[in-house]
Amino acid sequence: MVPDKTALDIAGAVALLRQGELVAIPTETVYGLGADAANVAAVAKIFAAKQRPADHPLIVHIAGIEQLELWAQEIPSFAWKLAEHFWPGSLTLILPRSAKVPDIVTGGQDTVGLRVPAHPITLELLKQFGSGISAPSANRFGHISATTPQHVRAEFGNEMAILDGGPCSVGIESTIIDCSGKAPVLLRPGGIDAERIIEILGMELGTASTHSPKVSGSLASHYAPRTPLLLVSGDQLEAAIAATLAKGQRCGILARKTVNASSSIVCIAAAQNAHEYARHLYSRLRELDEMKLDCLIIEAPPRTGEWLAINDRLKRAAFSEN
Ligand code: TXA
Ligand code: MG
């Protein structure tokens, strides 16, 4: 029987995955575009749907730490410690891959990214499916990630099967730690603060070098809306708004401080707290992008540790090669 894609339940999602089909899955960070990680043809559909280059590896989601050794090998003690402490949760570990991982998942690299997501529906899905699910963020390559089923539809249309888990509670992608070398390296700041990881490990994190594995989220331009985006500090905000208004442009603003209203600006008040800010970030960017304004101006948040992942996403969303 073909599962009903418009009212998909866990059993229907399992059936689609077993048939080699894609299913968008909820996680606590962002929605993922999932496929059976052991099925090469199914994983190929992810790359086609996302228009993602083949050399950008995918994270394999697993049901629990007990599955770690099925997918990875030569796991150092610091990686075990992180998995035990933070899984299920917003932490991806990069480890030497096992023979079970198809080349297509890792983009030919000899490491694999693994994560146990903390969303109850997807955890149950993983348990019932009984194997790994490869899933990148459910957005077109380089575009804003999806944190609601509506966002996934806006990216991929009505044909995409979506397991509805409501809005994501964390709102930005997982923190990625490379555990394939002698010491842990932070490849992508994310849902779990680097400080908390350092605290649990009792050791510092290295920073990514040119030898580190490739992370597409580390490209200069990523997570980007289609409207040009300017990131400015709080004390430059008024001047930046005045300059765009002087050019006769209509602009959207996402700011933590209060901005004087005008008919040519749309202002969205951003959260003061970093976790709240992260939870709503991609929704706010999408809302502003849909208004088809001439430009977006975002007030850069503070530079302290809890804002690291948010600043990283905003910087890449604002980057333009022109
Ligand atoms: O929160 C998340 O991590 C979400 C949810 C769906 O789990 N997933 C996500 O996937 O953000 P994606 O593909 O958009 O970003 C995963 C990043 C990519 O930049 C990829 O390059 C990196 O993880 N990655 C995956 N496997 C890797 C590997 N073996 N070595 C280095 N980087 C890897
Ligand atoms: Mg992504």
Coordinates of C-alpha atoms and ligand atoms in Angstrom, one line a residue:
M1 CA 0.0 0.0 0.0
V2 CA 1.3 3.5 -0.8
P3 CA 1.3 5.6 2.4
D4 CA -0.7 8.8 2.3
K5 CA 1.9 11.6 2.0
T6 CA -0.4 14.3 3.2
A7 CA -1.1 12.6 6.6
L8 CA 2.0 10.6 7.1
D9 CA 2.4 8.7 10.4
I10 CA 5.5 6.9 11.7
A11 CA 4.4 3.6 10.1
G12 CA 3.9 5.3 6.8
A13 CA 7.3 7.0 7.0
V14 CA 8.9 3.6 7.7
A15 CA 7.2 2.1 4.7
L16 CA 8.4 5.0 2.4
L17 CA 11.9 4.7 3.7
R18 CA 12.0 1.0 3.1
Q19 CA 10.7 1.6 -0.5
G20 CA 13.7 3.9 -1.0
E21 CA 11.7 7.1 -0.9
L22 CA 12.5 10.4 0.7
V23 CA 10.7 11.6 3.9
A24 CA 11.2 14.9 5.5
I25 CA 11.7 14.3 9.2
P26 CA 11.4 16.6 12.3
T27 CA 14.4 17.0 14.6
E28 CA 14.9 19.3 17.5
T29 CA 17.3 21.4 15.4
V30 CA 15.9 21.7 11.9
Y31 CA 13.8 19.4 9.6
G32 CA 15.9 16.8 7.7
L33 CA 15.4 15.4 4.3
G34 CA 15.7 11.7 5.1
A35 CA 16.5 8.5 3.2
D36 CA 17.6 5.0 4.1
A37 CA 21.4 5.5 4.7
A38 CA 22.2 2.0 3.5
N39 CA 20.4 2.5 0.2
V40 CA 22.6 4.2 -2.4
A41 CA 19.7 4.9 -4.8
A42 CA 17.6 6.5 -2.0
V43 CA 20.5 8.6 -0.8
A44 CA 21.1 9.8 -4.4
K45 CA 17.5 11.2 -4.4
I46 CA 18.5 13.5 -1.5
F47 CA 21.3 15.1 -3.6
A48 CA 19.0 15.5 -6.6
A49 CA 16.2 17.1 -4.5
K50 CA 18.5 19.5 -2.7
Q51 CA 20.6 20.2 -5.8
R52 CA 23.6 19.5 -3.5
P53 CA 27.1 18.9 -4.8
A54 CA 28.1 15.2 -4.5
D55 CA 31.1 15.9 -2.4
H56 CA 29.2 17.4 0.6
P57 CA 28.7 14.5 3.0
L58 CA 25.5 13.7 4.9
I59 CA 24.8 13.1 8.6
V60 CA 23.5 9.6 9.5
H61 CA 20.9 9.7 12.2
I62 CA 20.7 6.7 14.5
A63 CA 18.3 5.6 17.3
G64 CA 20.8 5.4 20.1
I65 CA 24.4 5.2 21.2
E66 CA 24.3 1.4 21.0
Q67 CA 24.2 1.7 17.2
L68 CA 27.4 3.9 17.0
E69 CA 29.8 1.0 16.4
L70 CA 27.6 -0.2 13.4
W71 CA 28.5 3.0 11.5
A72 CA 31.8 4.1 13.0
Q73 CA 35.1 2.5 14.1
E74 CA 38.2 3.5 16.1
I75 CA 36.0 5.7 18.4
P76 CA 38.2 7.6 20.8
S77 CA 37.3 7.9 24.5
F78 CA 36.4 11.6 24.1
A79 CA 33.9 10.8 21.4
W80 CA 32.2 8.2 23.7
K81 CA 32.1 10.7 26.5
L82 CA 30.4 13.3 24.2
A83 CA 27.9 10.7 22.8
E84 CA 27.0 9.5 26.3
H85 CA 26.5 13.0 27.6
F86 CA 24.8 14.8 24.8
W87 CA 22.8 12.1 22.9
P88 CA 19.9 12.3 22.1
G89 CA 20.8 15.9 21.3
S90 CA 22.1 18.6 18.9
L91 CA 25.6 17.2 18.5
T92 CA 27.1 15.5 15.5
L93 CA 30.3 13.5 15.8
I94 CA 32.6 13.0 12.8
L95 CA 34.3 9.6 13.1
P96 CA 36.1 7.1 10.9
R97 CA 33.4 5.2 9.1
S98 CA 32.6 1.5 9.2
A99 CA 32.3 -0.6 6.0
K100 CA 28.5 -0.3 6.3
V101 CA 28.5 3.4 5.3
P102 CA 28.1 3.8 1.5
D103 CA 30.5 6.2 -0.3
I104 CA 27.6 8.4 -1.4
V105 CA 26.8 9.3 2.2
T106 CA 30.3 10.5 3.0
G107 CA 31.1 12.1 -0.4
G108 CA 34.0 9.6 -0.6
Q109 CA 35.6 10.8 2.7
D110 CA 36.7 8.1 5.1
T111 CA 34.7 9.6 8.0
V112 CA 31.0 9.7 8.7
G113 CA 28.9 12.2 10.7
L114 CA 26.6 10.6 13.2
R115 CA 23.8 12.0 15.5
V116 CA 21.0 10.8 17.7
P117 CA 18.3 13.5 17.3
A118 CA 16.3 14.5 20.4
H119 CA 12.8 14.7 18.7
P120 CA 10.5 12.0 20.1
I121 CA 8.8 11.3 16.7
T122 CA 12.0 10.8 14.8
L123 CA 13.5 8.8 17.6
E124 CA 10.5 6.5 17.4
L125 CA 10.8 6.4 13.6
L126 CA 14.5 5.4 13.9
K127 CA 13.6 2.7 16.3
Q128 CA 10.9 1.3 14.1
F129 CA 13.0 1.7 10.9
G130 CA 15.9 -0.1 12.7
S131 CA 18.6 1.4 10.6
G132 CA 20.3 4.8 9.9
I133 CA 18.6 7.7 8.2
S134 CA 20.8 10.1 6.2
A135 CA 19.4 13.5 6.4
P136 CA 20.8 16.9 5.5
S137 CA 18.7 20.0 6.4
A138 CA 15.5 20.1 4.4
N139 CA 16.2 23.1 2.2
R140 CA 17.7 23.7 -1.3
F141 CA 21.5 23.9 -1.3
G142 CA 22.6 27.2 0.2
H143 CA 19.1 28.4 1.1
I144 CA 17.5 28.9 4.6
S145 CA 17.0 25.8 6.6
A146 CA 13.5 24.6 7.5
T147 CA 12.1 24.6 11.0
T148 CA 8.4 23.8 10.3
P149 CA 6.6 21.5 7.9
Q150 CA 5.4 24.6 6.0
H151 CA 9.0 25.6 5.4
V152 CA 9.7 22.1 3.9
R153 CA 6.7 22.5 1.6
A154 CA 7.9 25.9 0.5
E155 CA 11.3 24.4 -0.4
F156 CA 10.2 21.1 -2.1
G157 CA 6.4 21.4 -2.9
N158 CA 3.4 19.4 -2.1
E159 CA 4.8 16.1 -3.4
M160 CA 7.3 15.8 -0.6
A161 CA 6.4 13.3 2.2
I162 CA 6.7 15.1 5.5
L163 CA 6.4 13.6 9.0
D164 CA 4.9 16.5 10.9
G165 CA 6.6 17.1 14.3
G166 CA 5.6 20.7 14.7
P167 CA 8.1 23.5 14.9
C168 CA 11.7 22.7 15.9
S169 CA 12.5 23.6 19.4
V170 CA 16.3 24.4 19.0
G171 CA 15.9 26.1 15.5
I172 CA 19.5 25.9 14.3
E173 CA 21.6 23.0 13.2
S174 CA 23.6 20.7 15.4
T175 CA 27.1 21.4 16.7
I176 CA 29.6 19.4 14.7
I177 CA 32.7 18.0 16.4
D178 CA 35.4 16.2 14.4
C179 CA 36.5 13.2 16.5
S180 CA 38.5 11.5 13.7
G181 CA 41.8 13.0 14.8
K182 CA 43.9 12.9 18.1
A183 CA 41.9 15.8 19.6
P184 CA 38.3 17.1 19.2
V185 CA 37.8 19.9 16.7
L186 CA 34.8 22.2 16.4
L187 CA 33.7 22.2 12.7
R188 CA 30.4 24.0 13.1
P189 CA 29.0 25.8 16.1
G190 CA 25.3 24.9 16.7
G191 CA 22.6 23.9 19.0
I192 CA 24.9 22.9 21.9
D193 CA 27.2 25.6 23.1
A194 CA 30.9 24.9 22.6
E195 CA 31.5 25.9 26.3
R196 CA 29.3 23.1 27.5
I197 CA 31.2 20.6 25.4
I198 CA 34.5 21.9 26.7
E199 CA 33.2 21.6 30.2
I200 CA 32.1 18.0 29.8
L201 CA 35.3 17.0 28.0
G202 CA 37.6 18.9 30.4
M203 CA 39.7 19.9 27.4
E204 CA 39.8 22.7 24.8
L205 CA 38.4 22.2 21.3
G206 CA 40.6 22.7 18.2
T207 CA 39.4 24.9 15.4
A208 CA 38.9 23.8 11.8
S209 CA 41.9 23.9 9.6
T210 CA 42.4 23.3 5.9
H211 CA 43.0 19.7 6.8
S212 CA 39.7 19.3 8.5
P213 CA 36.9 17.4 6.6
K214 CA 34.7 19.5 4.4
V215 CA 31.5 21.0 5.9
S216 CA 29.1 22.6 3.4
G217 CA 27.7 24.8 6.2
S218 CA 31.2 26.3 6.4
L219 CA 31.0 27.8 2.9
A220 CA 31.1 31.6 3.1
S221 CA 27.6 31.9 1.6
H222 CA 25.0 29.6 3.1
Y223 CA 21.6 29.7 5.0
A224 CA 20.8 32.7 2.7
P225 CA 17.6 34.4 1.9
R226 CA 17.1 35.7 -1.7
T227 CA 16.8 39.3 -0.6
P228 CA 20.1 41.1 -0.1
L229 CA 21.0 41.0 3.6
L230 CA 23.1 43.5 5.5
L231 CA 24.4 42.6 9.0
V232 CA 25.3 45.7 11.0
S233 CA 26.1 46.4 14.7
G234 CA 23.5 48.1 16.9
D235 CA 25.2 51.5 16.8
Q236 CA 25.2 51.4 12.9
L237 CA 21.6 50.3 12.6
E238 CA 19.9 53.7 12.4
A239 CA 22.5 55.0 9.8
A240 CA 22.1 51.8 7.7
I241 CA 18.3 52.2 7.7
A242 CA 18.5 55.9 6.8
A243 CA 20.9 55.1 3.9
T244 CA 18.5 52.5 2.4
L245 CA 15.5 54.8 2.9
A246 CA 17.4 57.6 1.2
K247 CA 17.8 55.4 -1.9
G248 CA 14.0 54.9 -1.9
Q249 CA 14.3 51.3 -0.9
R250 CA 11.9 49.3 1.2
C251 CA 13.6 47.3 3.8
G252 CA 13.0 44.6 6.4
I253 CA 14.7 44.8 9.8
L254 CA 15.4 42.1 12.4
A255 CA 16.6 43.9 15.5
R256 CA 16.8 43.4 19.2
K257 CA 16.6 47.1 19.9
T258 CA 13.6 49.3 19.1
V259 CA 13.5 50.9 15.7
N260 CA 11.5 54.0 14.7
A261 CA 8.6 53.1 12.5
S262 CA 8.2 54.3 8.9
S263 CA 6.0 53.3 6.0
S264 CA 9.0 51.9 4.0
I265 CA 10.3 49.6 6.7
V266 CA 9.0 46.4 8.2
C267 CA 10.5 45.7 11.6
I268 CA 10.5 42.3 13.4
A269 CA 11.5 42.4 17.0
A270 CA 14.2 39.7 17.7
A271 CA 14.4 37.8 21.0
Q272 CA 16.8 39.1 23.7
N273 CA 17.7 35.6 24.7
A274 CA 20.0 33.5 22.5
H275 CA 18.0 30.3 22.6
E276 CA 14.8 32.1 21.8
Y277 CA 16.5 33.9 19.0
A278 CA 17.9 30.7 17.5
R279 CA 14.5 29.0 17.7
H280 CA 12.9 31.7 15.5
L281 CA 15.8 32.7 13.4
Y282 CA 15.0 30.8 10.2
S283 CA 11.3 31.6 10.4
R284 CA 12.0 35.3 10.7
L285 CA 14.4 35.2 7.8
R286 CA 11.8 33.4 5.7
E287 CA 9.0 35.8 6.7
L288 CA 11.1 38.8 5.8
D289 CA 12.3 37.1 2.5
E290 CA 8.7 36.5 1.5
M291 CA 7.8 40.2 1.7
K292 CA 9.9 40.8 -1.4
L293 CA 11.5 43.9 0.0
D294 CA 14.6 45.5 -1.5
C295 CA 16.9 44.7 1.4
L296 CA 17.1 43.1 4.8
I297 CA 19.0 44.7 7.7
I298 CA 19.9 42.6 10.7
E299 CA 21.3 44.0 13.9
A300 CA 24.2 41.8 14.9
P301 CA 23.7 40.1 18.3
P302 CA 26.4 40.2 21.0
R303 CA 29.7 38.4 20.3
T304 CA 29.6 36.2 23.5
G305 CA 29.8 32.4 23.4
E306 CA 26.1 31.7 23.6
W307 CA 25.6 33.7 20.4
L308 CA 28.4 32.0 18.5
A309 CA 26.2 29.7 16.3
I310 CA 23.7 32.5 15.6
N311 CA 26.5 34.9 14.5
D312 CA 28.0 32.1 12.3
R313 CA 24.6 31.6 10.5
L314 CA 24.0 35.4 10.2
K315 CA 27.4 36.0 8.7
R316 CA 27.0 33.3 6.1
A317 CA 23.4 34.4 5.3
A318 CA 24.7 37.9 4.7
F319 CA 27.7 37.0 2.6
S320 CA 27.5 37.9 -1.0
E321 CA 30.1 37.2 -3.6
N322 CA 29.1 40.4 -5.6
Ligands
TXA1 O1 21.1 19.6 13.0 C1 21.6 19.1 12.0 O2 22.7 18.8 11.9 C2 20.6 18.8 10.8 C3 19.6 17.8 11.2 C4 18.7 17.4 10.1 O3 20.2 16.7 11.8 N1 21.3 18.4 9.7 C5 22.2 19.2 8.9 O4 22.7 18.6 7.8 O5 22.4 20.3 9.3 P1 23.4 19.4 6.7 O6 23.7 18.3 5.7 O7 22.6 20.5 6.2 O8 24.7 19.8 7.4 C6 25.6 18.8 7.9 C7 27.0 19.2 7.8 C8 27.4 19.5 6.4 O9 28.0 20.8 6.3 C9 28.3 18.4 6.0 O10 29.4 18.8 5.2 C10 28.8 18.0 7.4 O11 27.8 18.1 8.2 N2 29.3 16.6 7.4 C11 28.6 15.5 7.3 N3 29.4 14.4 7.3 C12 30.6 14.9 7.4 C13 31.9 14.2 7.4 N4 32.1 13.0 7.3 N5 33.0 15.1 7.6 C14 32.8 16.4 7.7 N6 31.7 17.0 7.7 C15 30.6 16.3 7.5
MG2 MG 22.2 22.5 5.7

